[in-house]
């Protein structure tokens, strides 16, 4: 009897003792979470968070669905034809070329995400920095992060126009669109306010980060295109912004055009105003330029670690701009019969006598002409996978492939703003202000001389556009330039020309509208 | 709630105390003896004989005899044995009793596990199906789940292909989640969630599949996919029983793809003025599918023995299973040991139990990309170069020697699982019991992946230059469970009441580490040579990957802990043995849920009416049993990983160049979601159980409406305001409605010849109702890219095959509809205006809804024939009304590329030279009927006395399949957001591993 009683008491105690284990709170043992990061008594944790803002710039030019591809494949300087089964990609590249992009197309959504994730990160870091005590250093880093945010907003406004603006991290209402004019006003005000706080020095410490000159260049872009963005001309302001950069005497044109972009470009490249640094060994490299562009067999020519995918090329009409045989800028194009001095044997490239590269049993001869429709009776965008189709289209090697690199990413820093742009922007603004294209001729010829091309005798506005085309091929500005020069919707490749004005903007991606009911679609895309 | 619970406990113990005090005076007793046997004279050891209405009883010994002390006032004795009808006998003045039990064909008296207790099958109020060993599928059987395949209406168990390292996917009554947690909860001997790897099929006594929420709600937040109760063999009093089961199996590839031969491709190329390139042309005719496959010989041994005396029983078993795969380098083997002890004390008032089991399994999975390459690689090339190296053509992207992929990319794993369970049962007073079950399970998994320094595949995919790649990881998982519950049952007059209340605590801990290196200088040491590598091993965060990828198994859980705490109660009230009412309430708290939703309630009520017990039914001789059931209940699915509700920061990939130096940076990678909670499934079920002509035909019919809301989903949210543009949240709603029919008929039941037929048939209709809640809205999900509905067809990126959209079923195909060919042989497709056009723009406007990947019907049919000592079982199963998208067929339909990748015979016959893309041209009927198992058995006569039973059998699995599907096998996994797609090994959707046909010879002896 007593035994039973004790048993009962014991089981009761057992029952009571385990009831204490009802704690259901969670602490992630291996990851930083909101309750332990950033740590107020460890300032280093704040700068770790700030650095993230800069890393978000790389996806703008990343491997896949980048801003770089969005603004270039819709122009005459870049096309990614379907080559039999390759590069069909749901007709995305065809849509870009024909100006038939859709609001559900992947790159339209991805670019939006890259931009707005970047803006969100800037807002988060600015919010976190509110908790840090005031200092000069804090003022500078806050101004730099606001400049990066302005750059993201600029790119978003450039392609989507009427975009939502959020500057306060704690704002939780999904934001509505802001008219493009007001986005422009916001950016001009923001940049004017923060520029004086930014660093004046141009050196290794400020490389890849906003300086006063980087902000002025962005302002110059805003003023030069003000007519497009707001309907109002701002030529005087554009000239003034460019003059500030010129008068700083921090920058010069690089005597060697190709070295601006080559692997090893960096703080010592005096033409670069703002670049996105890349370094494969720090896993900081989303630029897979040659992997996407070059024909497969050229791996042997450049000693590449992987077989390139044979994608992007230029249109023959754009390549025709390169009409001076002495122009240094011709070196950025890969054309004609391709030979190699290396061969991969047992996984190592070894030197061999020069031989001609082969494509499906034929010599590799890259041609400017593109045999539209050869690969598919019903799809003119398909050039097929005969040697003719595979070799079609001149390739750009501006970001020149580095031999024996670790992987298919590049060490070349991606150049966003450079001094040649300042010089040509100023020349164009002066010409437009006076409505006299000839005023741009001295600046154009000065640039041409450095690039090894013969000076021109006369200049029209077309001359300015063509020179910008030659100078900035496959950078970030062809779409911007064509729109400003009124040549958007022109006829190139198999695009018959599409004058519809709504095509001046991309649609707001459907995924963004699904996620945010306060957003309105751009006109013409509903 | 808790306070009430304490009160209940306190009262309980007070009562215990009172009763024990009052029971001091022991009544007068006398001894009786007897024997229990079947009506056919077979001795029944282990049968129970008890005094009716008391707990006084005994079990029979090996010779079927029993000895029992009974009170002088005892009225009636009851003898029972599983599979036999109860037999009562008046006590009178007799001292010797001979019970002859009649076999119970209706099996209505079988007990069914219902969680924290058992009830007689006839007293069930919910939809529960019992499967016992005589129904199990025989042949090469890897897991207990396979034993149930096709046996339970509404339970779809499918296994895509014959990979020996992969388990089956299980789905109950259609998909009720869009997440990955689709499998039912297995409760093994009262331990929820114990590892199935620990159970040899031979050790299973029964599996009870609870299908409706009324039956499963007692397991709360883990029960939405159903609960399967597994009961294993325990020792019985009497002479030691020894059982040995052995089989050997031969497995062959059942079907492979019909690929073009060298001559056929060459003839085609010549006709088009093309040729193979010199680099490829070895003038060979290699059948790459034969090169990567083999015949496989598997074996299984299971030795078990058990016995004991009246109070102490033991059961031990040991088993070994070895199964090499039909794809070279793949394989699996497992060794298990298990010991179960039971001891009864104080006249059965205290019951102690202990189980310890251990299993060690070794597997070598293969990279599924080898399957695609075996089809694409040109037959004109030899397997090896003249110098003995694997042939490779590095100039061609996505093109690798398939045998080299298998032999130069080796993955191994070794998992050992140790489980210890201690059980205590105490009868506190008549009718009141207390049970405690404590369990500790510990899994240790070691994995290794090694890619050869010579692997072209590894070099191209992982950018490691002739330095190999090695990854090793080590994960431990520890699971602690404590279950405490009280049971009370009392009959007063025509009222019968049964109460259960309890507390449950569970804690899981994961911990793991991984090290990788790619600096191997040679293959001599393999993955273990990491210290000789340059650089030597570095620790990394886990690699991530998806099934079938290079690192498919390299995504163990990171260090984490989660807890589940529960209180539950159940009441069953029976009136006049005719009307049964059951109510269940469970309260579950889980650490995985968000701050605002840690606890959830899961109620259920159900009722049954035994119509056949009513007087007005007694005259119907046709009907031997009839019961109506109806139930409603709520259950949950907590299929989410820990820490998903917290703000998390992660290191940004790649360094940043800040202030002149490369430095690391961190960013927020997860939004906070304090409202995160379980998925809620509400089921309404109505059923009828019947038995006709003295149990010659038995069956049941169930209809259900299963509504799941708060589905866990990764939503896109605007950023800003959210720092991260996705959030894991609850939203949306999905409904499954269906009907299930199960029937068994003993067509012929003569002494010499028996023929029985069992049929189960289920129909389910799934519909997504919504993908939104008041915070997040999603109109549809096309699942582009990785893990989506794009199977990764080259040149077709960002096209889709399926759509997830309110109003449609999960797995609805959404693509261009094929409209025949035009005069020039060009394929035509319908555009949005209904015109058949050859040029399509890949615009969603043109896509059409083209059927679903989910079967309308699933069924199983078993025929058992017995003639004397011979038995023959034919088991058919199948599905119908579903479609399969065969992206692999599209991938092999590239005649334009025939000089660089091989094509199918179908492609040559079709003559299409365009680029394949996703259209209904490749959408196929997924229905199939399979003769899944034929087993012929012979019962060897008892040639020595000690032999209790000896059966030899020959089984063939996957005898034939009738289907219109052109791929290797129509049986696919029907779970996930985008089911029913045969991919090409990219975007996470894989081709199927070859299904096998197996021939097994087995022997089962019992002494």
mmCIF file with all atom_site columns, C-alpha atoms in Angstrom, chain B residues 857-917:
data_model
loop_
_atom_site.group_PDB
_atom_site.id
_atom_site.type_symbol
_atom_site.label_atom_id
_atom_site.label_alt_id
_atom_site.label_comp_id
_atom_site.label_asym_id
_atom_site.label_entity_id
_atom_site.label_seq_id
_atom_site.pdbx_PDB_ins_code
_atom_site.Cartn_x
_atom_site.Cartn_y
_atom_site.Cartn_z
_atom_site.occupancy
_atom_site.B_iso_or_equiv
_atom_site.pdbx_formal_charge
_atom_site.auth_seq_id
_atom_site.auth_comp_id
_atom_site.auth_asym_id
_atom_site.auth_atom_id
_atom_site.pdbx_PDB_model_num
ATOM 1  C CA . UNK B 1 857 ? -7.918 7.924   -59.288 1.00 0.00 ? 857 UNK B CA 1
ATOM 2  C CA . UNK B 1 858 ? -5.459 5.726   -57.471 1.00 0.00 ? 858 UNK B CA 1
ATOM 3  C CA . UNK B 1 859 ? -6.173 2.077   -56.911 1.00 0.00 ? 859 UNK B CA 1
ATOM 4  C CA . UNK B 1 860 ? -4.831 -1.251  -55.789 1.00 0.00 ? 860 UNK B CA 1
ATOM 5  C CA . UNK B 1 861 ? -6.160 -4.736  -56.406 1.00 0.00 ? 861 UNK B CA 1
ATOM 6  C CA . UNK B 1 862 ? -4.971 -7.881  -54.662 1.00 0.00 ? 862 UNK B CA 1
ATOM 7  C CA . UNK B 1 863 ? -5.909 -11.417 -55.526 1.00 0.00 ? 863 UNK B CA 1
ATOM 8  C CA . UNK B 1 864 ? -4.954 -14.192 -53.156 1.00 0.00 ? 864 UNK B CA 1
ATOM 9  C CA . UNK B 1 865 ? -5.278 -17.829 -54.134 1.00 0.00 ? 865 UNK B CA 1
ATOM 10 C CA . UNK B 1 866 ? -4.597 -20.676 -51.773 1.00 0.00 ? 866 UNK B CA 1
ATOM 11 C CA . UNK B 1 867 ? -4.620 -24.268 -52.819 1.00 0.00 ? 867 UNK B CA 1
ATOM 12 C CA . UNK B 1 868 ? -3.432 -26.637 -50.165 1.00 0.00 ? 868 UNK B CA 1
ATOM 13 C CA . UNK B 1 869 ? 0.063  -25.582 -49.325 1.00 0.00 ? 869 UNK B CA 1
ATOM 14 C CA . UNK B 1 870 ? 0.390  -23.315 -52.332 1.00 0.00 ? 870 UNK B CA 1
ATOM 15 C CA . UNK B 1 871 ? -0.379 -19.648 -52.328 1.00 0.00 ? 871 UNK B CA 1
ATOM 16 C CA . UNK B 1 872 ? -0.429 -17.177 -55.175 1.00 0.00 ? 872 UNK B CA 1
ATOM 17 C CA . UNK B 1 873 ? -0.750 -13.432 -54.807 1.00 0.00 ? 873 UNK B CA 1
ATOM 18 C CA . UNK B 1 874 ? -1.278 -11.037 -57.667 1.00 0.00 ? 874 UNK B CA 1
ATOM 19 C CA . UNK B 1 875 ? -1.092 -7.385  -56.799 1.00 0.00 ? 875 UNK B CA 1
ATOM 20 C CA . UNK B 1 876 ? -2.046 -4.689  -59.260 1.00 0.00 ? 876 UNK B CA 1
ATOM 21 C CA . UNK B 1 877 ? -1.931 -1.005  -58.649 1.00 0.00 ? 877 UNK B CA 1
ATOM 22 C CA . UNK B 1 878 ? -2.164 2.102   -60.702 1.00 0.00 ? 878 UNK B CA 1
ATOM 23 C CA . UNK B 1 879 ? -3.292 5.651   -61.159 1.00 0.00 ? 879 UNK B CA 1
ATOM 24 C CA . UNK B 1 880 ? -5.365 7.332   -63.796 1.00 0.00 ? 880 UNK B CA 1
ATOM 25 C CA . UNK B 1 881 ? -6.408 10.733  -64.998 1.00 0.00 ? 881 UNK B CA 1
ATOM 26 C CA . UNK B 1 882 ? -3.035 12.463  -64.657 1.00 0.00 ? 882 UNK B CA 1
ATOM 27 C CA . UNK B 1 883 ? -0.522 13.860  -67.100 1.00 0.00 ? 883 UNK B CA 1
ATOM 28 C CA . UNK B 1 884 ? 3.253  13.904  -67.158 1.00 0.00 ? 884 UNK B CA 1
ATOM 29 C CA . UNK B 1 885 ? 5.422  16.474  -68.825 1.00 0.00 ? 885 UNK B CA 1
ATOM 30 C CA . UNK B 1 886 ? 8.326  14.666  -70.428 1.00 0.00 ? 886 UNK B CA 1
ATOM 31 C CA . UNK B 1 887 ? 11.035 17.303  -70.700 1.00 0.00 ? 887 UNK B CA 1
ATOM 32 C CA . UNK B 1 888 ? 13.534 14.526  -71.324 1.00 0.00 ? 888 UNK B CA 1
ATOM 33 C CA . UNK B 1 889 ? 11.689 13.611  -74.541 1.00 0.00 ? 889 UNK B CA 1
ATOM 34 C CA . UNK B 1 890 ? 11.954 17.268  -75.583 1.00 0.00 ? 890 UNK B CA 1
ATOM 35 C CA . UNK B 1 891 ? 15.635 17.268  -74.732 1.00 0.00 ? 891 UNK B CA 1
ATOM 36 C CA . UNK B 1 892 ? 16.189 14.283  -77.037 1.00 0.00 ? 892 UNK B CA 1
ATOM 37 C CA . UNK B 1 893 ? 14.211 15.902  -79.845 1.00 0.00 ? 893 UNK B CA 1
ATOM 38 C CA . UNK B 1 894 ? 17.011 18.030  -81.295 1.00 0.00 ? 894 UNK B CA 1
ATOM 39 C CA . UNK B 1 895 ? 17.577 16.739  -84.804 1.00 0.00 ? 895 UNK B CA 1
ATOM 40 C CA . UNK B 1 896 ? 19.298 19.987  -85.744 1.00 0.00 ? 896 UNK B CA 1
ATOM 41 C CA . UNK B 1 897 ? 22.006 19.106  -83.228 1.00 0.00 ? 897 UNK B CA 1
ATOM 42 C CA . UNK B 1 898 ? 22.224 15.411  -84.124 1.00 0.00 ? 898 UNK B CA 1
ATOM 43 C CA . UNK B 1 899 ? 25.887 15.742  -85.058 1.00 0.00 ? 899 UNK B CA 1
ATOM 44 C CA . UNK B 1 900 ? 26.799 16.914  -81.567 1.00 0.00 ? 900 UNK B CA 1
ATOM 45 C CA . UNK B 1 901 ? 24.310 15.233  -79.233 1.00 0.00 ? 901 UNK B CA 1
ATOM 46 C CA . UNK B 1 902 ? 22.390 12.013  -79.665 1.00 0.00 ? 902 UNK B CA 1
ATOM 47 C CA . UNK B 1 903 ? 18.664 11.982  -80.383 1.00 0.00 ? 903 UNK B CA 1
ATOM 48 C CA . UNK B 1 904 ? 15.865 9.554   -79.633 1.00 0.00 ? 904 UNK B CA 1
ATOM 49 C CA . UNK B 1 905 ? 14.437 7.166   -82.179 1.00 0.00 ? 905 UNK B CA 1
ATOM 50 C CA . UNK B 1 906 ? 11.201 9.082   -81.776 1.00 0.00 ? 906 UNK B CA 1
ATOM 51 C CA . UNK B 1 907 ? 12.970 12.274  -82.830 1.00 0.00 ? 907 UNK B CA 1
ATOM 52 C CA . UNK B 1 908 ? 14.306 10.596  -85.985 1.00 0.00 ? 908 UNK B CA 1
ATOM 53 C CA . UNK B 1 909 ? 10.836 9.310   -86.788 1.00 0.00 ? 909 UNK B CA 1
ATOM 54 C CA . UNK B 1 910 ? 9.272  12.700  -86.059 1.00 0.00 ? 910 UNK B CA 1
ATOM 55 C CA . UNK B 1 911 ? 11.660 14.614  -88.323 1.00 0.00 ? 911 UNK B CA 1
ATOM 56 C CA . UNK B 1 912 ? 11.263 17.918  -86.422 1.00 0.00 ? 912 UNK B CA 1
ATOM 57 C CA . UNK B 1 913 ? 14.293 20.153  -86.916 1.00 0.00 ? 913 UNK B CA 1
ATOM 58 C CA . UNK B 1 914 ? 13.281 23.157  -84.849 1.00 0.00 ? 914 UNK B CA 1
ATOM 59 C CA . UNK B 1 915 ? 14.304 23.858  -81.283 1.00 0.00 ? 915 UNK B CA 1
ATOM 60 C CA . UNK B 1 916 ? 12.144 22.031  -78.770 1.00 0.00 ? 916 UNK B CA 1
ATOM 61 C CA . UNK B 1 917 ? 10.332 24.112  -76.221 1.00 0.00 ? 917 UNK B CA 1
#
